[in-house]
Amino acid sequence: MTEAQVSTLISAPELASKIRELGARIAADHPGKPIHLLGVLKGSFIFMADLARAIPAEVSCDFLRVTSYKGTQSTGDVRFDMDLSEPIAGRITVLVEDIVDTGTTMDSLLRVLRARNPEKLLVCSLLQKPSRTKVKVPIDYLGFTIPDRFVVGYGLDYDGRFRNLPYVGVVEGM
Ligand code: IMP
């Protein structure tokens, strides 16, 4: 499979403009306050890097890793592979996800993180597939809603491939 088989759904300029808007909103909603970003690996790493730079405020970053997906079908089974390196108690935390599909991953993560007593626990997701929702989760900052297609690029993968595409695209034939 080559890059030629991926068609663009959201272009690099569209991503950049939306992320500038999200970053400005996050800062404006918390004037003068430091923002602690929690990136869900691996899918959010590119979005997180751009979002962090788009927030005109004091920003710190941490990462966690869960496994919830095999191939293109959600298993609904979330396993923590890597935990945060710092406490989130008393901090304004923003959980940064690449995509909310069924909502299962985000729902599990929010339960665990809420129990750690952050001052605020907000969700920022680049993408959401509303037609696939199984568990409703609050998304405070959303980039784009997309149709029920399997997407890759800008951090999102298909079995480990395509994360480095600078746009979000659909793999032809899927
Ligand atoms: P959920 O638990 O069903 O909401 O799934 C969330 C996770 O599934 C995301 O963090 C992604 O890792 C993965 N995922 C869901 N849809 C896609 C997709 O279209 N492309 C790539 N990964 C996806």
PDB file of N, CA and C and ligand atoms in Angstrom, residues 40 43 68-69 74 78 97-106 129 132 146 149-152 156-158, ligand 1:
ATOM      1  N   VAL A  40      -2.617  11.332  24.556  1.00  0.00           N
ATOM      2  CA  VAL A  40      -2.861   9.882  24.510  1.00  0.00           C
ATOM      3  C   VAL A  40      -2.064   9.325  23.330  1.00  0.00           C
ATOM      4  N   GLY A  43      -1.422   8.026  18.887  1.00  0.00           N
ATOM      5  CA  GLY A  43      -2.155   8.785  17.870  1.00  0.00           C
ATOM      6  C   GLY A  43      -2.144  10.290  18.007  1.00  0.00           C
ATOM      7  N   SER A  68      -6.301  -0.013  22.687  1.00  0.00           N
ATOM      8  CA  SER A  68      -7.743  -0.228  22.615  1.00  0.00           C
ATOM      9  C   SER A  68      -8.182  -0.703  21.244  1.00  0.00           C
ATOM     10  N   TYR A  69      -7.231  -0.892  20.354  1.00  0.00           N
ATOM     11  CA  TYR A  69      -7.616  -1.113  18.963  1.00  0.00           C
ATOM     12  C   TYR A  69      -6.807  -2.217  18.321  1.00  0.00           C
ATOM     13  N   SER A  74     -12.796  -1.505  16.868  1.00  0.00           N
ATOM     14  CA  SER A  74     -12.595  -1.258  18.292  1.00  0.00           C
ATOM     15  C   SER A  74     -12.936  -2.521  19.071  1.00  0.00           C
ATOM     16  N   VAL A  78      -9.758  -1.636  26.973  1.00  0.00           N
ATOM     17  CA  VAL A  78      -8.726  -0.623  27.139  1.00  0.00           C
ATOM     18  C   VAL A  78      -7.709  -1.070  28.184  1.00  0.00           C
ATOM     19  N   GLU A  97      -6.719  13.882  22.494  1.00  0.00           N
ATOM     20  CA  GLU A  97      -6.929  12.640  21.738  1.00  0.00           C
ATOM     21  C   GLU A  97      -6.912  12.933  20.243  1.00  0.00           C
ATOM     22  N   ASP A  98      -6.538  11.931  19.465  1.00  0.00           N
ATOM     23  CA  ASP A  98      -6.623  12.082  18.011  1.00  0.00           C
ATOM     24  C   ASP A  98      -8.063  11.943  17.539  1.00  0.00           C
ATOM     25  N   ILE A  99      -8.748  10.927  18.060  1.00  0.00           N
ATOM     26  CA  ILE A  99     -10.100  10.675  17.566  1.00  0.00           C
ATOM     27  C   ILE A  99     -10.953  10.006  18.638  1.00  0.00           C
ATOM     28  N   VAL A 100     -12.201  10.442  18.747  1.00  0.00           N
ATOM     29  CA  VAL A 100     -13.182   9.735  19.571  1.00  0.00           C
ATOM     30  C   VAL A 100     -14.079   8.994  18.587  1.00  0.00           C
ATOM     31  N   ASP A 101     -14.009   7.664  18.666  1.00  0.00           N
ATOM     32  CA  ASP A 101     -14.762   6.812  17.745  1.00  0.00           C
ATOM     33  C   ASP A 101     -16.007   6.311  18.495  1.00  0.00           C
ATOM     34  N   THR A 102     -15.921   5.165  19.146  1.00  0.00           N
ATOM     35  CA  THR A 102     -17.064   4.690  19.940  1.00  0.00           C
ATOM     36  C   THR A 102     -17.177   5.444  21.261  1.00  0.00           C
ATOM     37  N   GLY A 103     -16.075   6.045  21.727  1.00  0.00           N
ATOM     38  CA  GLY A 103     -16.058   6.758  23.000  1.00  0.00           C
ATOM     39  C   GLY A 103     -15.575   5.887  24.158  1.00  0.00           C
ATOM     40  N   THR A 104     -15.366   4.604  23.891  1.00  0.00           N
ATOM     41  CA  THR A 104     -14.979   3.661  24.951  1.00  0.00           C
ATOM     42  C   THR A 104     -13.645   4.036  25.602  1.00  0.00           C
ATOM     43  N   THR A 105     -12.656   4.362  24.778  1.00  0.00           N
ATOM     44  CA  THR A 105     -11.329   4.693  25.308  1.00  0.00           C
ATOM     45  C   THR A 105     -11.409   5.935  26.189  1.00  0.00           C
ATOM     46  N   MET A 106     -12.045   6.977  25.660  1.00  0.00           N
ATOM     47  CA  MET A 106     -12.130   8.244  26.386  1.00  0.00           C
ATOM     48  C   MET A 106     -12.901   8.072  27.691  1.00  0.00           C
ATOM     49  N   LYS A 129     -16.245  10.690  15.325  1.00  0.00           N
ATOM     50  CA  LYS A 129     -17.172  10.044  14.387  1.00  0.00           C
ATOM     51  C   LYS A 129     -18.499   9.874  15.120  1.00  0.00           C
ATOM     52  N   ARG A 132     -20.688   6.656  15.223  1.00  0.00           N
ATOM     53  CA  ARG A 132     -20.152   5.434  15.840  1.00  0.00           C
ATOM     54  C   ARG A 132     -20.285   5.442  17.370  1.00  0.00           C
ATOM     55  N   ILE A 146     -16.329  13.740  11.575  1.00  0.00           N
ATOM     56  CA  ILE A 146     -16.087  13.094  10.272  1.00  0.00           C
ATOM     57  C   ILE A 146     -17.072  11.945  10.092  1.00  0.00           C
ATOM     58  N   ARG A 149     -15.703   6.644   8.389  1.00  0.00           N
ATOM     59  CA  ARG A 149     -14.653   6.101   7.511  1.00  0.00           C
ATOM     60  C   ARG A 149     -13.408   5.920   8.368  1.00  0.00           C
ATOM     61  N   PHE A 150     -12.593   4.939   8.041  1.00  0.00           N
ATOM     62  CA  PHE A 150     -11.347   4.751   8.781  1.00  0.00           C
ATOM     63  C   PHE A 150     -10.319   5.733   8.231  1.00  0.00           C
ATOM     64  N   VAL A 151      -9.822   6.617   9.096  1.00  0.00           N
ATOM     65  CA  VAL A 151      -8.916   7.670   8.635  1.00  0.00           C
ATOM     66  C   VAL A 151      -7.497   7.450   9.146  1.00  0.00           C
ATOM     67  N   VAL A 152      -6.553   7.984   8.393  1.00  0.00           N
ATOM     68  CA  VAL A 152      -5.132   7.877   8.754  1.00  0.00           C
ATOM     69  C   VAL A 152      -4.471   9.236   8.550  1.00  0.00           C
ATOM     70  N   LEU A 156      -2.590   9.497  13.064  1.00  0.00           N
ATOM     71  CA  LEU A 156      -3.449   8.302  13.058  1.00  0.00           C
ATOM     72  C   LEU A 156      -2.868   7.238  12.121  1.00  0.00           C
ATOM     73  N   ASP A 157      -2.985   5.990  12.544  1.00  0.00           N
ATOM     74  CA  ASP A 157      -2.356   4.918  11.782  1.00  0.00           C
ATOM     75  C   ASP A 157      -3.337   3.843  11.350  1.00  0.00           C
ATOM     76  N   TYR A 158      -2.883   3.060  10.387  1.00  0.00           N
ATOM     77  CA  TYR A 158      -3.520   1.784  10.077  1.00  0.00           C
ATOM     78  C   TYR A 158      -2.432   0.735  10.260  1.00  0.00           C
TER      79      TYR A 158
HETATM   80  P1  IMP B   1     -12.835   4.442  20.691  1.00  0.00           P
HETATM   81  O1  IMP B   1     -12.495   3.823  22.013  1.00  0.00           O
HETATM   82  O2  IMP B   1     -13.711   3.510  19.882  1.00  0.00           O
HETATM   83  O3  IMP B   1     -13.414   5.815  20.776  1.00  0.00           O
HETATM   84  O4  IMP B   1     -11.497   4.487  19.857  1.00  0.00           O
HETATM   85  C1  IMP B   1     -10.536   5.433  20.033  1.00  0.00           C
HETATM   86  C2  IMP B   1      -9.202   4.993  19.447  1.00  0.00           C
HETATM   87  O5  IMP B   1      -9.388   4.128  18.316  1.00  0.00           O
HETATM   88  C3  IMP B   1      -8.463   6.188  18.909  1.00  0.00           C
HETATM   89  O6  IMP B   1      -7.645   6.774  19.896  1.00  0.00           O
HETATM   90  C4  IMP B   1      -7.660   5.599  17.774  1.00  0.00           C
HETATM   91  O7  IMP B   1      -6.436   5.088  18.256  1.00  0.00           O
HETATM   92  C5  IMP B   1      -8.494   4.442  17.265  1.00  0.00           C
HETATM   93  N1  IMP B   1      -9.286   4.812  16.079  1.00  0.00           N
HETATM   94  C6  IMP B   1     -10.628   4.970  15.989  1.00  0.00           C
HETATM   95  N2  IMP B   1     -11.019   5.306  14.748  1.00  0.00           N
HETATM   96  C7  IMP B   1      -9.876   5.362  14.025  1.00  0.00           C
HETATM   97  C8  IMP B   1      -9.615   5.691  12.649  1.00  0.00           C
HETATM   98  O8  IMP B   1     -10.501   6.001  11.812  1.00  0.00           O
HETATM   99  N3  IMP B   1      -8.305   5.664  12.279  1.00  0.00           N
HETATM  100  C9  IMP B   1      -7.286   5.358  13.138  1.00  0.00           C
HETATM  101  N4  IMP B   1      -7.501   5.051  14.423  1.00  0.00           N
HETATM  102  C10 IMP B   1      -8.782   5.050  14.861  1.00  0.00           C
END
